[in-house]
Amino acid sequence: IVRSGVKSMAQFEYEETGSDIDRKALIEIYKAANGDKWERRNNWCSDKPISTWEGVSTNEKGRCYVLSLSNNNLSGNISPSIGDLSELEILGLDGNWNLNGSTFPSEILNLSKLNYISLMSCNMVGSLPEELLESELFRNNWKEILPGNSFEVENCEIYAPLGETVDMDGKPWNLTEEYASHKYTIIY
């Protein structure tokens, strides 16, 4: 740029990297879930690499691929920006009873690499998105999503063991017949 015969400093465009996007998303997650009250929050929201933030593991590209915040006193909500963690494969939020009243963030469905999720005992409420109920992620992880929450679940298939077992009184119980009759008893 030339003004009055004097050149000004060149302007550089800054393009966000994947790890910048992850950093922003993780900070939003921290804020929405009252991170200042977490039991383990070492290095969160600092200038240090996200790989040093407690509960965050990064891959060779420096992207968050594991977010493990189980039993960490999260409260409030899970930020929709969780859907920006595009390299996330493992999400552990179980045992955070103070997430009571929060709903399942549908943005989790944006995470195409996510193959394990645990939301057990978070006291969450609301409906689960139909896309989740039809997904392989749900089929493989329903035992880590449903218990300890009050989700409304309609028209979903839960894959459970078939065959014979015994009930709590030692009487034979045919699981194939139980499931076929549309009576679902989940004992954990």
JSON list of C-alpha atoms in Angstrom, two decimals:
[
{"chain": "A", "resi": 1, "resn": "ILE", "atom": "CA", "xyz": [0.00, 0.00, 0.00]},
{"chain": "A", "resi": 2, "resn": "VAL", "atom": "CA", "xyz": [1.42, 3.38, -0.94]},
{"chain": "A", "resi": 3, "resn": "ARG", "atom": "CA", "xyz": [0.21, 6.54, 0.75]},
{"chain": "A", "resi": 4, "resn": "SER", "atom": "CA", "xyz": [1.84, 9.92, 0.12]},
{"chain": "A", "resi": 5, "resn": "GLY", "atom": "CA", "xyz": [4.85, 8.18, -1.29]},
{"chain": "A", "resi": 6, "resn": "VAL", "atom": "CA", "xyz": [5.44, 6.14, 1.93]},
{"chain": "A", "resi": 7, "resn": "LYS", "atom": "CA", "xyz": [5.08, 2.36, 1.97]},
{"chain": "A", "resi": 8, "resn": "SER", "atom": "CA", "xyz": [3.19, 0.89, 4.92]},
{"chain": "A", "resi": 9, "resn": "MET", "atom": "CA", "xyz": [3.81, -2.50, 6.47]},
{"chain": "A", "resi": 10, "resn": "ALA", "atom": "CA", "xyz": [2.49, -5.38, 4.43]},
{"chain": "A", "resi": 11, "resn": "GLN", "atom": "CA", "xyz": [-0.69, -6.94, 5.72]},
{"chain": "A", "resi": 12, "resn": "PHE", "atom": "CA", "xyz": [-0.59, -10.68, 6.26]},
{"chain": "A", "resi": 13, "resn": "GLU", "atom": "CA", "xyz": [-3.59, -12.87, 6.22]},
{"chain": "A", "resi": 14, "resn": "TYR", "atom": "CA", "xyz": [-3.66, -15.39, 9.03]},
{"chain": "A", "resi": 15, "resn": "GLU", "atom": "CA", "xyz": [-5.23, -18.73, 8.33]},
{"chain": "A", "resi": 16, "resn": "GLU", "atom": "CA", "xyz": [-6.39, -20.72, 11.32]},
{"chain": "A", "resi": 17, "resn": "THR", "atom": "CA", "xyz": [-4.79, -24.11, 11.71]},
{"chain": "A", "resi": 18, "resn": "GLY", "atom": "CA", "xyz": [-6.61, -27.17, 12.93]},
{"chain": "A", "resi": 19, "resn": "SER", "atom": "CA", "xyz": [-4.97, -26.89, 16.34]},
{"chain": "A", "resi": 20, "resn": "ASP", "atom": "CA", "xyz": [-6.13, -23.23, 16.56]},
{"chain": "A", "resi": 21, "resn": "ILE", "atom": "CA", "xyz": [-9.69, -24.38, 15.90]},
{"chain": "A", "resi": 22, "resn": "ASP", "atom": "CA", "xyz": [-9.31, -27.12, 18.53]},
{"chain": "A", "resi": 23, "resn": "ARG", "atom": "CA", "xyz": [-7.94, -24.61, 21.06]},
{"chain": "A", "resi": 24, "resn": "LYS", "atom": "CA", "xyz": [-10.95, -22.31, 20.55]},
{"chain": "A", "resi": 25, "resn": "ALA", "atom": "CA", "xyz": [-13.40, -25.22, 20.81]},
{"chain": "A", "resi": 26, "resn": "LEU", "atom": "CA", "xyz": [-11.76, -26.55, 23.98]},
{"chain": "A", "resi": 27, "resn": "ILE", "atom": "CA", "xyz": [-11.88, -23.11, 25.59]},
{"chain": "A", "resi": 28, "resn": "GLU", "atom": "CA", "xyz": [-15.60, -22.87, 24.74]},
{"chain": "A", "resi": 29, "resn": "ILE", "atom": "CA", "xyz": [-16.14, -26.33, 26.26]},
{"chain": "A", "resi": 30, "resn": "TYR", "atom": "CA", "xyz": [-14.26, -25.20, 29.38]},
{"chain": "A", "resi": 31, "resn": "LYS", "atom": "CA", "xyz": [-16.37, -22.05, 29.75]},
{"chain": "A", "resi": 32, "resn": "ALA", "atom": "CA", "xyz": [-19.74, -23.74, 29.08]},
{"chain": "A", "resi": 33, "resn": "ALA", "atom": "CA", "xyz": [-19.01, -26.54, 31.58]},
{"chain": "A", "resi": 34, "resn": "ASN", "atom": "CA", "xyz": [-17.77, -24.18, 34.35]},
{"chain": "A", "resi": 35, "resn": "GLY", "atom": "CA", "xyz": [-14.13, -25.16, 33.96]},
{"chain": "A", "resi": 36, "resn": "ASP", "atom": "CA", "xyz": [-13.02, -23.02, 36.91]},
{"chain": "A", "resi": 37, "resn": "LYS", "atom": "CA", "xyz": [-14.80, -25.56, 39.13]},
{"chain": "A", "resi": 38, "resn": "TRP", "atom": "CA", "xyz": [-13.28, -28.68, 37.54]},
{"chain": "A", "resi": 39, "resn": "GLU", "atom": "CA", "xyz": [-11.24, -30.94, 39.79]},
{"chain": "A", "resi": 40, "resn": "ARG", "atom": "CA", "xyz": [-8.53, -31.37, 37.14]},
{"chain": "A", "resi": 41, "resn": "ARG", "atom": "CA", "xyz": [-7.87, -28.41, 34.86]},
{"chain": "A", "resi": 42, "resn": "ASN", "atom": "CA", "xyz": [-4.08, -28.12, 34.61]},
{"chain": "A", "resi": 43, "resn": "ASN", "atom": "CA", "xyz": [-2.99, -25.82, 31.75]},
{"chain": "A", "resi": 44, "resn": "TRP", "atom": "CA", "xyz": [-6.51, -25.27, 30.40]},
{"chain": "A", "resi": 45, "resn": "CYS", "atom": "CA", "xyz": [-6.93, -21.95, 28.58]},
{"chain": "A", "resi": 46, "resn": "SER", "atom": "CA", "xyz": [-3.18, -21.27, 28.85]},
{"chain": "A", "resi": 47, "resn": "ASP", "atom": "CA", "xyz": [-0.76, -20.47, 26.05]},
{"chain": "A", "resi": 48, "resn": "LYS", "atom": "CA", "xyz": [0.75, -23.93, 26.45]},
{"chain": "A", "resi": 49, "resn": "PRO", "atom": "CA", "xyz": [0.15, -26.53, 23.73]},
{"chain": "A", "resi": 50, "resn": "ILE", "atom": "CA", "xyz": [-3.24, -28.22, 24.07]},
{"chain": "A", "resi": 51, "resn": "SER", "atom": "CA", "xyz": [-1.38, -31.54, 24.41]},
{"chain": "A", "resi": 52, "resn": "THR", "atom": "CA", "xyz": [-0.42, -30.35, 27.93]},
{"chain": "A", "resi": 53, "resn": "TRP", "atom": "CA", "xyz": [-4.00, -29.57, 28.95]},
{"chain": "A", "resi": 54, "resn": "GLU", "atom": "CA", "xyz": [-5.23, -32.17, 31.41]},
{"chain": "A", "resi": 55, "resn": "GLY", "atom": "CA", "xyz": [-7.54, -34.68, 29.74]},
{"chain": "A", "resi": 56, "resn": "VAL", "atom": "CA", "xyz": [-6.54, -33.73, 26.19]},
{"chain": "A", "resi": 57, "resn": "SER", "atom": "CA", "xyz": [-4.45, -36.01, 23.98]},
{"chain": "A", "resi": 58, "resn": "THR", "atom": "CA", "xyz": [-3.27, -34.92, 20.56]},
{"chain": "A", "resi": 59, "resn": "ASN", "atom": "CA", "xyz": [-2.32, -36.82, 17.43]},
{"chain": "A", "resi": 60, "resn": "GLU", "atom": "CA", "xyz": [0.79, -36.31, 15.28]},
{"chain": "A", "resi": 61, "resn": "LYS", "atom": "CA", "xyz": [-0.85, -33.24, 13.67]},
{"chain": "A", "resi": 62, "resn": "GLY", "atom": "CA", "xyz": [-1.31, -31.59, 17.07]},
{"chain": "A", "resi": 63, "resn": "ARG", "atom": "CA", "xyz": [-5.08, -32.09, 16.92]},
{"chain": "A", "resi": 64, "resn": "CYS", "atom": "CA", "xyz": [-7.24, -33.22, 19.84]},
{"chain": "A", "resi": 65, "resn": "TYR", "atom": "CA", "xyz": [-8.18, -36.85, 19.29]},
{"chain": "A", "resi": 66, "resn": "VAL", "atom": "CA", "xyz": [-9.00, -37.79, 22.93]},
{"chain": "A", "resi": 67, "resn": "LEU", "atom": "CA", "xyz": [-10.98, -35.67, 25.35]},
{"chain": "A", "resi": 68, "resn": "SER", "atom": "CA", "xyz": [-11.16, -37.43, 28.71]},
{"chain": "A", "resi": 69, "resn": "LEU", "atom": "CA", "xyz": [-12.92, -35.38, 31.36]},
{"chain": "A", "resi": 70, "resn": "SER", "atom": "CA", "xyz": [-14.59, -38.20, 33.29]},
{"chain": "A", "resi": 71, "resn": "ASN", "atom": "CA", "xyz": [-15.44, -37.63, 36.96]},
{"chain": "A", "resi": 72, "resn": "ASN", "atom": "CA", "xyz": [-14.15, -34.06, 36.78]},
{"chain": "A", "resi": 73, "resn": "ASN", "atom": "CA", "xyz": [-17.04, -32.01, 38.24]},
{"chain": "A", "resi": 74, "resn": "LEU", "atom": "CA", "xyz": [-18.22, -30.57, 34.92]},
{"chain": "A", "resi": 75, "resn": "SER", "atom": "CA", "xyz": [-21.45, -28.61, 35.26]},
{"chain": "A", "resi": 76, "resn": "GLY", "atom": "CA", "xyz": [-23.57, -26.41, 33.05]},
{"chain": "A", "resi": 77, "resn": "ASN", "atom": "CA", "xyz": [-23.63, -27.54, 29.43]},
{"chain": "A", "resi": 78, "resn": "ILE", "atom": "CA", "xyz": [-21.51, -29.21, 26.79]},
{"chain": "A", "resi": 79, "resn": "SER", "atom": "CA", "xyz": [-20.69, -26.48, 24.29]},
{"chain": "A", "resi": 80, "resn": "PRO", "atom": "CA", "xyz": [-21.87, -26.95, 20.69]},
{"chain": "A", "resi": 81, "resn": "SER", "atom": "CA", "xyz": [-18.28, -26.17, 19.68]},
{"chain": "A", "resi": 82, "resn": "ILE", "atom": "CA", "xyz": [-17.45, -29.76, 20.62]},
{"chain": "A", "resi": 83, "resn": "GLY", "atom": "CA", "xyz": [-18.49, -30.42, 17.01]},
{"chain": "A", "resi": 84, "resn": "ASP", "atom": "CA", "xyz": [-15.42, -28.47, 15.85]},
{"chain": "A", "resi": 85, "resn": "LEU", "atom": "CA", "xyz": [-13.01, -31.10, 17.21]},
{"chain": "A", "resi": 86, "resn": "SER", "atom": "CA", "xyz": [-12.93, -32.83, 13.83]},
{"chain": "A", "resi": 87, "resn": "GLU", "atom": "CA", "xyz": [-10.15, -35.28, 14.76]},
{"chain": "A", "resi": 88, "resn": "LEU", "atom": "CA", "xyz": [-11.86, -36.45, 17.99]},
{"chain": "A", "resi": 89, "resn": "GLU", "atom": "CA", "xyz": [-12.00, -40.24, 18.28]},
{"chain": "A", "resi": 90, "resn": "ILE", "atom": "CA", "xyz": [-12.64, -40.76, 22.01]},
{"chain": "A", "resi": 91, "resn": "LEU", "atom": "CA", "xyz": [-14.89, -38.67, 24.25]},
{"chain": "A", "resi": 92, "resn": "GLY", "atom": "CA", "xyz": [-15.19, -39.47, 27.95]},
{"chain": "A", "resi": 93, "resn": "LEU", "atom": "CA", "xyz": [-17.51, -37.28, 29.99]},
{"chain": "A", "resi": 94, "resn": "ASP", "atom": "CA", "xyz": [-18.99, -39.94, 32.27]},
{"chain": "A", "resi": 95, "resn": "GLY", "atom": "CA", "xyz": [-19.46, -39.40, 35.98]},
{"chain": "A", "resi": 96, "resn": "ASN", "atom": "CA", "xyz": [-20.12, -35.67, 35.75]},
{"chain": "A", "resi": 97, "resn": "TRP", "atom": "CA", "xyz": [-23.42, -35.63, 37.66]},
{"chain": "A", "resi": 98, "resn": "ASN", "atom": "CA", "xyz": [-23.55, -31.84, 37.65]},
{"chain": "A", "resi": 99, "resn": "LEU", "atom": "CA", "xyz": [-24.31, -31.77, 33.94]},
{"chain": "A", "resi": 100, "resn": "ASN", "atom": "CA", "xyz": [-27.88, -32.31, 35.13]},
{"chain": "A", "resi": 101, "resn": "GLY", "atom": "CA", "xyz": [-30.40, -30.63, 32.94]},
{"chain": "A", "resi": 102, "resn": "SER", "atom": "CA", "xyz": [-28.06, -30.26, 30.00]},
{"chain": "A", "resi": 103, "resn": "THR", "atom": "CA", "xyz": [-28.99, -31.83, 26.69]},
{"chain": "A", "resi": 104, "resn": "PHE", "atom": "CA", "xyz": [-27.06, -33.94, 24.23]},
{"chain": "A", "resi": 105, "resn": "PRO", "atom": "CA", "xyz": [-25.27, -31.60, 21.82]},
{"chain": "A", "resi": 106, "resn": "SER", "atom": "CA", "xyz": [-26.28, -32.64, 18.31]},
{"chain": "A", "resi": 107, "resn": "GLU", "atom": "CA", "xyz": [-22.98, -31.17, 17.06]},
{"chain": "A", "resi": 108, "resn": "ILE", "atom": "CA", "xyz": [-21.32, -34.37, 18.26]},
{"chain": "A", "resi": 109, "resn": "LEU", "atom": "CA", "xyz": [-22.81, -35.90, 15.12]},
{"chain": "A", "resi": 110, "resn": "ASN", "atom": "CA", "xyz": [-20.34, -33.79, 13.08]},
{"chain": "A", "resi": 111, "resn": "LEU", "atom": "CA", "xyz": [-17.47, -35.85, 14.50]},
{"chain": "A", "resi": 112, "resn": "SER", "atom": "CA", "xyz": [-16.98, -38.44, 11.77]},
{"chain": "A", "resi": 113, "resn": "LYS", "atom": "CA", "xyz": [-13.95, -40.01, 13.46]},
{"chain": "A", "resi": 114, "resn": "LEU", "atom": "CA", "xyz": [-15.59, -40.42, 16.88]},
{"chain": "A", "resi": 115, "resn": "ASN", "atom": "CA", "xyz": [-15.76, -44.13, 17.69]},
{"chain": "A", "resi": 116, "resn": "TYR", "atom": "CA", "xyz": [-16.12, -44.14, 21.50]},
{"chain": "A", "resi": 117, "resn": "ILE", "atom": "CA", "xyz": [-18.29, -41.94, 23.69]},
{"chain": "A", "resi": 118, "resn": "SER", "atom": "CA", "xyz": [-19.16, -42.23, 27.36]},
{"chain": "A", "resi": 119, "resn": "LEU", "atom": "CA", "xyz": [-21.82, -40.00, 28.88]},
{"chain": "A", "resi": 120, "resn": "MET", "atom": "CA", "xyz": [-22.87, -42.45, 31.59]},
{"chain": "A", "resi": 121, "resn": "SER", "atom": "CA", "xyz": [-24.01, -40.89, 34.88]},
{"chain": "A", "resi": 122, "resn": "CYS", "atom": "CA", "xyz": [-24.14, -37.28, 33.70]},
{"chain": "A", "resi": 123, "resn": "ASN", "atom": "CA", "xyz": [-27.79, -36.76, 34.66]},
{"chain": "A", "resi": 124, "resn": "MET", "atom": "CA", "xyz": [-28.51, -35.29, 31.22]},
{"chain": "A", "resi": 125, "resn": "VAL", "atom": "CA", "xyz": [-32.04, -34.89, 29.82]},
{"chain": "A", "resi": 126, "resn": "GLY", "atom": "CA", "xyz": [-33.87, -34.44, 26.53]},
{"chain": "A", "resi": 127, "resn": "SER", "atom": "CA", "xyz": [-34.13, -36.30, 23.28]},
{"chain": "A", "resi": 128, "resn": "LEU", "atom": "CA", "xyz": [-31.29, -37.99, 21.48]},
{"chain": "A", "resi": 129, "resn": "PRO", "atom": "CA", "xyz": [-31.07, -37.02, 17.79]},
{"chain": "A", "resi": 130, "resn": "GLU", "atom": "CA", "xyz": [-32.50, -39.65, 15.45]},
{"chain": "A", "resi": 131, "resn": "GLU", "atom": "CA", "xyz": [-29.23, -39.59, 13.47]},
{"chain": "A", "resi": 132, "resn": "LEU", "atom": "CA", "xyz": [-27.39, -40.69, 16.62]},
{"chain": "A", "resi": 133, "resn": "LEU", "atom": "CA", "xyz": [-29.86, -43.48, 17.36]},
{"chain": "A", "resi": 134, "resn": "GLU", "atom": "CA", "xyz": [-29.33, -44.85, 13.84]},
{"chain": "A", "resi": 135, "resn": "SER", "atom": "CA", "xyz": [-25.55, -44.57, 13.98]},
{"chain": "A", "resi": 136, "resn": "GLU", "atom": "CA", "xyz": [-22.88, -47.19, 14.51]},
{"chain": "A", "resi": 137, "resn": "LEU", "atom": "CA", "xyz": [-21.54, -44.96, 17.28]},
{"chain": "A", "resi": 138, "resn": "PHE", "atom": "CA", "xyz": [-24.77, -45.46, 19.25]},
{"chain": "A", "resi": 139, "resn": "ARG", "atom": "CA", "xyz": [-25.02, -49.17, 18.47]},
{"chain": "A", "resi": 140, "resn": "ASN", "atom": "CA", "xyz": [-21.51, -49.71, 19.80]},
{"chain": "A", "resi": 141, "resn": "ASN", "atom": "CA", "xyz": [-21.74, -47.36, 22.79]},
{"chain": "A", "resi": 142, "resn": "TRP", "atom": "CA", "xyz": [-25.36, -47.26, 24.02]},
{"chain": "A", "resi": 143, "resn": "LYS", "atom": "CA", "xyz": [-24.33, -48.81, 27.35]},
{"chain": "A", "resi": 144, "resn": "GLU", "atom": "CA", "xyz": [-22.03, -45.81, 27.86]},
{"chain": "A", "resi": 145, "resn": "ILE", "atom": "CA", "xyz": [-24.67, -43.23, 26.87]},
{"chain": "A", "resi": 146, "resn": "LEU", "atom": "CA", "xyz": [-28.02, -44.20, 28.40]},
{"chain": "A", "resi": 147, "resn": "PRO", "atom": "CA", "xyz": [-27.42, -45.18, 32.08]},
{"chain": "A", "resi": 148, "resn": "GLY", "atom": "CA", "xyz": [-27.52, -42.33, 34.55]},
{"chain": "A", "resi": 149, "resn": "ASN", "atom": "CA", "xyz": [-29.28, -39.97, 32.13]},
{"chain": "A", "resi": 150, "resn": "SER", "atom": "CA", "xyz": [-32.92, -39.19, 31.36]},
{"chain": "A", "resi": 151, "resn": "PHE", "atom": "CA", "xyz": [-32.86, -39.22, 27.59]},
{"chain": "A", "resi": 152, "resn": "GLU", "atom": "CA", "xyz": [-36.04, -39.75, 25.62]},
{"chain": "A", "resi": 153, "resn": "VAL", "atom": "CA", "xyz": [-35.35, -42.61, 23.25]},
{"chain": "A", "resi": 154, "resn": "GLU", "atom": "CA", "xyz": [-37.90, -43.64, 20.65]},
{"chain": "A", "resi": 155, "resn": "ASN", "atom": "CA", "xyz": [-37.75, -46.04, 17.73]},
{"chain": "A", "resi": 156, "resn": "CYS", "atom": "CA", "xyz": [-34.21, -47.19, 18.26]},
{"chain": "A", "resi": 157, "resn": "GLU", "atom": "CA", "xyz": [-32.65, -50.60, 18.09]},
{"chain": "A", "resi": 158, "resn": "ILE", "atom": "CA", "xyz": [-30.50, -51.59, 21.01]},
{"chain": "A", "resi": 159, "resn": "TYR", "atom": "CA", "xyz": [-28.21, -54.48, 20.31]},
{"chain": "A", "resi": 160, "resn": "ALA", "atom": "CA", "xyz": [-28.12, -56.79, 23.28]},
{"chain": "A", "resi": 161, "resn": "PRO", "atom": "CA", "xyz": [-27.11, -60.39, 23.91]},
{"chain": "A", "resi": 162, "resn": "LEU", "atom": "CA", "xyz": [-29.59, -63.06, 22.95]},
{"chain": "A", "resi": 163, "resn": "GLY", "atom": "CA", "xyz": [-30.18, -66.49, 24.39]},
{"chain": "A", "resi": 164, "resn": "GLU", "atom": "CA", "xyz": [-30.94, -67.74, 27.88]},
{"chain": "A", "resi": 165, "resn": "THR", "atom": "CA", "xyz": [-29.79, -66.39, 31.19]},
{"chain": "A", "resi": 166, "resn": "VAL", "atom": "CA", "xyz": [-31.23, -66.33, 34.71]},
{"chain": "A", "resi": 167, "resn": "ASP", "atom": "CA", "xyz": [-33.03, -63.53, 36.48]},
{"chain": "A", "resi": 168, "resn": "MET", "atom": "CA", "xyz": [-32.18, -62.24, 39.95]},
{"chain": "A", "resi": 169, "resn": "ASP", "atom": "CA", "xyz": [-34.11, -65.13, 41.54]},
{"chain": "A", "resi": 170, "resn": "GLY", "atom": "CA", "xyz": [-32.24, -67.74, 39.52]},
{"chain": "A", "resi": 171, "resn": "LYS", "atom": "CA", "xyz": [-35.20, -68.48, 37.23]},
{"chain": "A", "resi": 172, "resn": "PRO", "atom": "CA", "xyz": [-34.47, -69.04, 33.52]},
{"chain": "A", "resi": 173, "resn": "TRP", "atom": "CA", "xyz": [-35.00, -65.98, 31.38]},
{"chain": "A", "resi": 174, "resn": "ASN", "atom": "CA", "xyz": [-35.08, -66.05, 27.59]},
{"chain": "A", "resi": 175, "resn": "LEU", "atom": "CA", "xyz": [-33.64, -62.76, 26.35]},
{"chain": "A", "resi": 176, "resn": "THR", "atom": "CA", "xyz": [-34.67, -63.47, 22.75]},
{"chain": "A", "resi": 177, "resn": "GLU", "atom": "CA", "xyz": [-38.33, -63.66, 23.81]},
{"chain": "A", "resi": 178, "resn": "GLU", "atom": "CA", "xyz": [-37.98, -60.66, 26.12]},
{"chain": "A", "resi": 179, "resn": "TYR", "atom": "CA", "xyz": [-36.65, -58.42, 23.36]},
{"chain": "A", "resi": 180, "resn": "ALA", "atom": "CA", "xyz": [-39.10, -59.78, 20.79]},
{"chain": "A", "resi": 181, "resn": "SER", "atom": "CA", "xyz": [-42.01, -58.81, 23.06]},
{"chain": "A", "resi": 182, "resn": "HIS", "atom": "CA", "xyz": [-40.73, -55.20, 23.10]},
{"chain": "A", "resi": 183, "resn": "LYS", "atom": "CA", "xyz": [-40.14, -55.25, 26.83]},
{"chain": "A", "resi": 184, "resn": "TYR", "atom": "CA", "xyz": [-36.79, -53.72, 27.51]},
{"chain": "A", "resi": 185, "resn": "THR", "atom": "CA", "xyz": [-35.22, -54.27, 30.86]},
{"chain": "A", "resi": 186, "resn": "ILE", "atom": "CA", "xyz": [-31.77, -52.87, 31.23]},
{"chain": "A", "resi": 187, "resn": "ILE", "atom": "CA", "xyz": [-30.05, -53.86, 34.45]},
{"chain": "A", "resi": 188, "resn": "TYR", "atom": "CA", "xyz": [-26.74, -52.29, 35.17]}
]
